[in-house]
mmCIF file of C-alpha atoms in Angstrom:
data_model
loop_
_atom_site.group_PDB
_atom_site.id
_atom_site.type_symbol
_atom_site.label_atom_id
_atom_site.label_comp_id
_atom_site.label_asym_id
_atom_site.label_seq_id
_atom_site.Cartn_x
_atom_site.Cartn_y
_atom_site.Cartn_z
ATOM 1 C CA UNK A 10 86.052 118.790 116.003
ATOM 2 C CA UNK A 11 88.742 117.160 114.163
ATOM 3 C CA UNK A 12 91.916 119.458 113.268
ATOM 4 C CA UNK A 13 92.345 118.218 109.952
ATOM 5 C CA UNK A 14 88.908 116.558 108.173
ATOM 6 C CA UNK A 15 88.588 114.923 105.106
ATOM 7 C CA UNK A 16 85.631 112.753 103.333
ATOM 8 C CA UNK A 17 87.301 109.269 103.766
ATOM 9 C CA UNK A 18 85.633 108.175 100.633
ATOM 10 C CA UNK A 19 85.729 106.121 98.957
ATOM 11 C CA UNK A 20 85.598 108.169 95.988
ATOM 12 C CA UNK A 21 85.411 106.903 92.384
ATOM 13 C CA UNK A 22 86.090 108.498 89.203
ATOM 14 C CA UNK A 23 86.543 107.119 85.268
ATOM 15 C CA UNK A 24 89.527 106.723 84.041
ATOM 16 C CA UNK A 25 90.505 110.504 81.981
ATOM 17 C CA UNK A 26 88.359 111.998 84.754
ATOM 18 C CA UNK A 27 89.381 114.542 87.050
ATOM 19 C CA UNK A 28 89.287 114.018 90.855
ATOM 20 C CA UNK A 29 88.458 116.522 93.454
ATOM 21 C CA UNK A 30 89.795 115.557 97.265
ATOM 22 C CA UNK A 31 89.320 118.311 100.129
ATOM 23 C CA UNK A 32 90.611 118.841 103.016
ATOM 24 C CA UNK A 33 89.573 121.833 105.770
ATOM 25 C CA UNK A 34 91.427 122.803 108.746
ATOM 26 C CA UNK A 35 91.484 123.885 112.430
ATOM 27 C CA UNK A 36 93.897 125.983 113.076
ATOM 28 C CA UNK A 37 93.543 129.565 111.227
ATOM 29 C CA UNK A 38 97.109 130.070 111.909
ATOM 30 C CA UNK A 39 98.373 127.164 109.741
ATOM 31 C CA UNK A 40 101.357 127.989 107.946
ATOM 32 C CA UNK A 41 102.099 124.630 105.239
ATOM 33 C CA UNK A 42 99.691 123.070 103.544
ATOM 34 C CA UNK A 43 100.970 118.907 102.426
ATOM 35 C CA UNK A 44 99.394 116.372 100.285
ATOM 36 C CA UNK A 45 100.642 112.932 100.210
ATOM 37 C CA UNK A 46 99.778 109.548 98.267
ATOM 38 C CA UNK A 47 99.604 106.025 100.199
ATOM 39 C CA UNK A 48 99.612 103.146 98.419
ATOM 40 C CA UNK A 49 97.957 100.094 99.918
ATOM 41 C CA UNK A 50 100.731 98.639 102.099
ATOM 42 C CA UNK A 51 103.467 101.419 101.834
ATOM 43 C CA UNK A 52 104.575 104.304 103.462
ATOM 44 C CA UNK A 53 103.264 108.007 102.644
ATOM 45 C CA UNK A 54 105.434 110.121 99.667
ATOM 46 C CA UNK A 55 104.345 113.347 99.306
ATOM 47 C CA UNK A 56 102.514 114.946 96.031
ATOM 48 C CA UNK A 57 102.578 118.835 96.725
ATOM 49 C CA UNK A 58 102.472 120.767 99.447
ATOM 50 C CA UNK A 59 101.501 124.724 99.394
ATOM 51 C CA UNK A 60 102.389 127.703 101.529
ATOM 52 C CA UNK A 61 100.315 130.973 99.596
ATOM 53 C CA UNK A 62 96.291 131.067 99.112
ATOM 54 C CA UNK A 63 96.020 130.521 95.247
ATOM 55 C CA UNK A 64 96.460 127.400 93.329
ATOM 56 C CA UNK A 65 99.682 125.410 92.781
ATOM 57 C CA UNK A 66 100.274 122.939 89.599
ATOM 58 C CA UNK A 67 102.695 120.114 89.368
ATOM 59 C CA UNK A 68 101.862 118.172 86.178
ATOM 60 C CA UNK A 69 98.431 116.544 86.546
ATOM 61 C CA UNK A 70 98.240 117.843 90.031
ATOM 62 C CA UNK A 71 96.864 121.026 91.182
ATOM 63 C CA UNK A 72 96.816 122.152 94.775
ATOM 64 C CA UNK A 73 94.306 124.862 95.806
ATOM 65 C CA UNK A 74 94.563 126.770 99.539
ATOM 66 C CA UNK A 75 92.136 129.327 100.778
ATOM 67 C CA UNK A 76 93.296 130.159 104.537
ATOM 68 C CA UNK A 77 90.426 132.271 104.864
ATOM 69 C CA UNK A 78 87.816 129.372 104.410
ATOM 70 C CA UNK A 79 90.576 127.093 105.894
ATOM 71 C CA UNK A 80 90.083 124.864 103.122
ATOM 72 C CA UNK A 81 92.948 122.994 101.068
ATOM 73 C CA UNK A 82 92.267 120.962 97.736
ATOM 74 C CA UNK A 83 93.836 118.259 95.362
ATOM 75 C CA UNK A 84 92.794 118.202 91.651
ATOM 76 C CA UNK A 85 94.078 115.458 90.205
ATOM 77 C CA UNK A 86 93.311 115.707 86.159
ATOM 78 C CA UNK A 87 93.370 112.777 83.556
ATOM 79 C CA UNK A 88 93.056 110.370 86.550
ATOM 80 C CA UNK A 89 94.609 106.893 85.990
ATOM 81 C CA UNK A 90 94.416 103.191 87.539
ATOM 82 C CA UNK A 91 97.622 104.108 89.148
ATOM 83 C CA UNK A 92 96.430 107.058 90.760
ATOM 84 C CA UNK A 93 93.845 104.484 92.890
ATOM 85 C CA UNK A 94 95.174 105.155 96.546
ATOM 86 C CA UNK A 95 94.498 106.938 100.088
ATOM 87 C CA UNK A 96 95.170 110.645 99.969
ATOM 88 C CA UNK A 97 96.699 112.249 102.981
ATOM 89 C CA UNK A 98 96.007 115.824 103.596
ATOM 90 C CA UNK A 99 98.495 117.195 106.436
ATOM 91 C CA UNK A 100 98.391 120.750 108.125
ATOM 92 C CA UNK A 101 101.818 122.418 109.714
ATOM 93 C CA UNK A 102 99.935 124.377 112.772
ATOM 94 C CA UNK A 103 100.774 127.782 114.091
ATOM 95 C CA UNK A 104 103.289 126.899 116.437
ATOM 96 C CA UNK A 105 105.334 124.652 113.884
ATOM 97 C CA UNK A 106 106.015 121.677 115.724
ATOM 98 C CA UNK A 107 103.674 119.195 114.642
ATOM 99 C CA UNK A 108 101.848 118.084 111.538
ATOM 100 C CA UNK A 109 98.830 117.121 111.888
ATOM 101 C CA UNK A 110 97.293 114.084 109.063
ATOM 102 C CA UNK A 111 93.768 113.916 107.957
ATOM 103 C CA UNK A 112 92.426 110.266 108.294
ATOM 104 C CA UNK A 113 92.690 109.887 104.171
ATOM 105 C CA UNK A 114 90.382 109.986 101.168
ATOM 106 C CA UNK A 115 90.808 106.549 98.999
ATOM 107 C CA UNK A 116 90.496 106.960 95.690
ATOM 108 C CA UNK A 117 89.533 104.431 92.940
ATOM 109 C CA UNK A 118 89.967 105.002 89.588
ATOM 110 C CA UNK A 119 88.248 102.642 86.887
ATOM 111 C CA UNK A 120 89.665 102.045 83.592
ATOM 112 C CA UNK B 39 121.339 107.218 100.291
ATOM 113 C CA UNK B 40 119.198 105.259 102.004
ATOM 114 C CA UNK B 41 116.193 107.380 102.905
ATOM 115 C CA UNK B 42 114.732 106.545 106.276
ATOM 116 C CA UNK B 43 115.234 102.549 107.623
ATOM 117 C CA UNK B 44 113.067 100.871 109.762
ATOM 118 C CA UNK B 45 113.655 97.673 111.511
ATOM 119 C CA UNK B 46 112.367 94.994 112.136
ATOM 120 C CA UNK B 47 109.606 95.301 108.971
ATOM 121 C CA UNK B 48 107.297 92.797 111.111
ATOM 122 C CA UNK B 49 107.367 91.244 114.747
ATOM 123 C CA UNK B 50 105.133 89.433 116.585
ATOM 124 C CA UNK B 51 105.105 89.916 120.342
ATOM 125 C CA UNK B 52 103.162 88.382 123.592
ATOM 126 C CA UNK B 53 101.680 91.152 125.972
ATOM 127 C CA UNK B 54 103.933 92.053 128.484
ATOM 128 C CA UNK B 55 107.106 91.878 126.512
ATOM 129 C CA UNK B 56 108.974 94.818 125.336
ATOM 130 C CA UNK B 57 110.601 95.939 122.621
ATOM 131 C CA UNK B 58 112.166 98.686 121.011
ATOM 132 C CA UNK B 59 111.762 99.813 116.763
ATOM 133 C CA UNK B 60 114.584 101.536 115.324
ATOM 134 C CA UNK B 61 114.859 104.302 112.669
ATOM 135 C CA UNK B 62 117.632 106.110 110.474
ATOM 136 C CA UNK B 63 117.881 108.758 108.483
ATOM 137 C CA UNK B 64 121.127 109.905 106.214
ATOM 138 C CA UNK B 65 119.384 113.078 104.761
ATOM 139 C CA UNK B 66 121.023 115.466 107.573
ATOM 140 C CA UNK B 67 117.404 116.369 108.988
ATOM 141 C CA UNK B 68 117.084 118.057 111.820
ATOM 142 C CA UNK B 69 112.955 116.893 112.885
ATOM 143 C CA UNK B 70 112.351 112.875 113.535
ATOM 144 C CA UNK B 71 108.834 111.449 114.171
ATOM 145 C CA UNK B 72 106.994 107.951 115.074
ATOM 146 C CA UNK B 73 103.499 107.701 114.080
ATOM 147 C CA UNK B 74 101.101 104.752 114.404
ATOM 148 C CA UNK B 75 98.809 104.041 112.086
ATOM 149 C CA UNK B 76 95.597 102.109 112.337
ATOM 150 C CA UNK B 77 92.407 101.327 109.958
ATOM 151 C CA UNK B 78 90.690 104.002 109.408
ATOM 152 C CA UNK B 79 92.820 106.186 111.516
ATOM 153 C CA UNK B 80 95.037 107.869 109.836
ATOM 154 C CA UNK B 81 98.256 108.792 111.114
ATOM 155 C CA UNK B 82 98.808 109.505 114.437
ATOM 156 C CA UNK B 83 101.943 110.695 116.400
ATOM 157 C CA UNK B 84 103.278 109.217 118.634
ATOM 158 C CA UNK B 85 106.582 111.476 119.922
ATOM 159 C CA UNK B 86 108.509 113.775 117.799
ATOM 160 C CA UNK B 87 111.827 115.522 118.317
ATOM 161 C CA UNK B 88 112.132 118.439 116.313
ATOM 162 C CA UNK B 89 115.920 118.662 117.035
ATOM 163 C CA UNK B 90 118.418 116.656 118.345
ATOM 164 C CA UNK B 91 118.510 116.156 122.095
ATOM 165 C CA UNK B 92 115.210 117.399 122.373
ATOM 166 C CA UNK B 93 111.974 115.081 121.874
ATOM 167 C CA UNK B 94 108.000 115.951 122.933
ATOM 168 C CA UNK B 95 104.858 113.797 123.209
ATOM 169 C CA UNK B 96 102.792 113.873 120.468
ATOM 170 C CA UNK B 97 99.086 112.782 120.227
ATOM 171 C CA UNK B 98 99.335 109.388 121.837
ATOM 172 C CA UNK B 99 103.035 108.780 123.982
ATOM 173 C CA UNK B 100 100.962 106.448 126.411
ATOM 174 C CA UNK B 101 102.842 103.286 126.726
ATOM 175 C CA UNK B 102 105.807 104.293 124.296
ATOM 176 C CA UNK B 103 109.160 105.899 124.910
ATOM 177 C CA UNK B 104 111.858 107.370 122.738
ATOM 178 C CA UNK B 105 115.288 108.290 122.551
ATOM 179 C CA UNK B 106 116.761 110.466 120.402
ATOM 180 C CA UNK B 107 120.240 108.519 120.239
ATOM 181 C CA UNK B 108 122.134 111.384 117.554
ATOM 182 C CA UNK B 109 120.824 113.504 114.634
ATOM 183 C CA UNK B 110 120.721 110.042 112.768
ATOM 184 C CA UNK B 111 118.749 107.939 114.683
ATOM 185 C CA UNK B 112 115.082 107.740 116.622
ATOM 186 C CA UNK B 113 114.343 104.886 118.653
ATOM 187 C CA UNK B 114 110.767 103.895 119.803
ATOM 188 C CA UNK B 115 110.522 101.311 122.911
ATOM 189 C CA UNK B 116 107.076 99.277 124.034
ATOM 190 C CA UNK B 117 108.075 98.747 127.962
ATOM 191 C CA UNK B 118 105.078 96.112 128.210
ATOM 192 C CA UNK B 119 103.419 95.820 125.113
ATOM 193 C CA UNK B 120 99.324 95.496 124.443
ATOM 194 C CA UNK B 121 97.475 94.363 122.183
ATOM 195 C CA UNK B 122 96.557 97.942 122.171
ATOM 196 C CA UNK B 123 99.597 98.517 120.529
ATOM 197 C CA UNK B 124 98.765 96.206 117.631
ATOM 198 C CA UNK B 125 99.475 98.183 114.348
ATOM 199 C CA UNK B 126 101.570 99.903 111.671
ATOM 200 C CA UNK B 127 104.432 102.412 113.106
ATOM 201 C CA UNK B 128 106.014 104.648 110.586
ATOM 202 C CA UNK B 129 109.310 106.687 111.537
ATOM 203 C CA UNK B 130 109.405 109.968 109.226
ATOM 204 C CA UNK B 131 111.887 113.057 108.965
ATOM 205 C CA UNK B 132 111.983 115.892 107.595
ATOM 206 C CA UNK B 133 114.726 118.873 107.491
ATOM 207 C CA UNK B 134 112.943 121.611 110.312
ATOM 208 C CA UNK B 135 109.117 120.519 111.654
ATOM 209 C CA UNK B 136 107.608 122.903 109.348
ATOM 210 C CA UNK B 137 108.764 120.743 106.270
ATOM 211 C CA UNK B 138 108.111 118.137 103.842
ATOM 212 C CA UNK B 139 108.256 114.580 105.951
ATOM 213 C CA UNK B 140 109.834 111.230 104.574
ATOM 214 C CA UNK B 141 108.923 108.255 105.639
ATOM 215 C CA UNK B 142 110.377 104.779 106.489
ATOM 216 C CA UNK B 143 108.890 101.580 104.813
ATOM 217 C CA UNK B 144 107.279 100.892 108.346
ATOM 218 C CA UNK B 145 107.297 98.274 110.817
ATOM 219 C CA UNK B 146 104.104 95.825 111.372
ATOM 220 C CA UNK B 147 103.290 94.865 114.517
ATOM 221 C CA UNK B 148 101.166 92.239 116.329
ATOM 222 C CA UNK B 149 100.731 92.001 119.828
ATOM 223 C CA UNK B 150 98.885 88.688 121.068
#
């Protein structure tokens, strides 16, 4: 088993649309929670990252963390063309030393 | 403030010859990383040094070495490159290991 899965997509949404990406988890004692965008030939940047169960907004972005399902999630609502990329989910394990990536969801967004 | 460098951005190498990647980072940060990553892959690390003078294997070291020159600077060296080793290497930092990670613009490599 993987420690950090996610559906590698892709997955494609209307433009307006909102897009659901999801992410689940190993480790039951991971302590931060990351998302981060890739463009197509550039480096990661990070979109949110969470720390408490609950939901966490930032604009069009909402990040959603259940540690007892061990199950993170990135709403993205009004989706645009520029949103079209690979979506990195990353886990901070119990021990805090590493950070482990998920392989990537692309998304495609058509106008 | 320059973020995290990388150089070289490409190089093209014959199997067998070695080589070493360089990274900097001017945001003060504590944790350094070198990740590879290939199609489909995602990103996988390589070594990490979550403080200076101290680095640790990550999930593939096999063939690589680093050196954690100052709190600045990460180096990763090929001894006798593959074309195993063919891919994209991304340096990152962040301020403790637990943190948000930057990343460098990353260095392409081909090994023939």
């Amino acid at each position: 088993q993987k420690e950090v899965e996610q559906n590698s997509g892709p997955l494609s949404v209307p433009e307006g649309a909102i897009a659901s990406l999801n992410c689940t988890y190993s480790d039951r004692g991971s302590q931060s929670f990351f998302w981060y965008r890739q463009y197509s030939g550039k480096s990661p940047e990070l979109i949110m990252f969470i720390y408490s169960n609950g939901d966490k907004e930032d604009g069009r972005f909402t990040a959603q963390l259940n540690k007892a399902s061990q199950y993170v999630s990135l709403l993205i609502r009004d989706s645009q063309p520029s949103d079209s990329a690979t979506y990195l989910c990353a886990v901070n394990g119990s021990g805090g030393f590493k950070t482990i990536f998920g392989a990537g969801t692309r998304l495609f967004v058509k106008a | 403030n320059a973020g995290v460098t990388q150089t070289p951005k490409f190089q093209v190498l014959k199997t067998g010859q070695s080589m070493t990647l360089q990274c900097a980072q001017d945001m003060n940060h504590n944790s350094m990383y070198w990740y590879r990553q290939d199609p489909g892959m995602g990103l996988r690390l390589i070594y990490y040094s979550a403080s200076e003078g101290t680095t640790d294997k990550g999930e593939v070291p096999n063939g690589y070495n680093v050196s954690r020159l100052n709190k600045r600077e990460f180096s990763l060296r090929l001894e006798s490159a593959a074309p195993s080793q063919t891919s994209v290497y991304f340096c990152a930092s962040s301020r403790t290991s637990a943190e948000t990670q930057y990343f460098g613009p990353g260095t392409r490599l081909l090994v023939l």
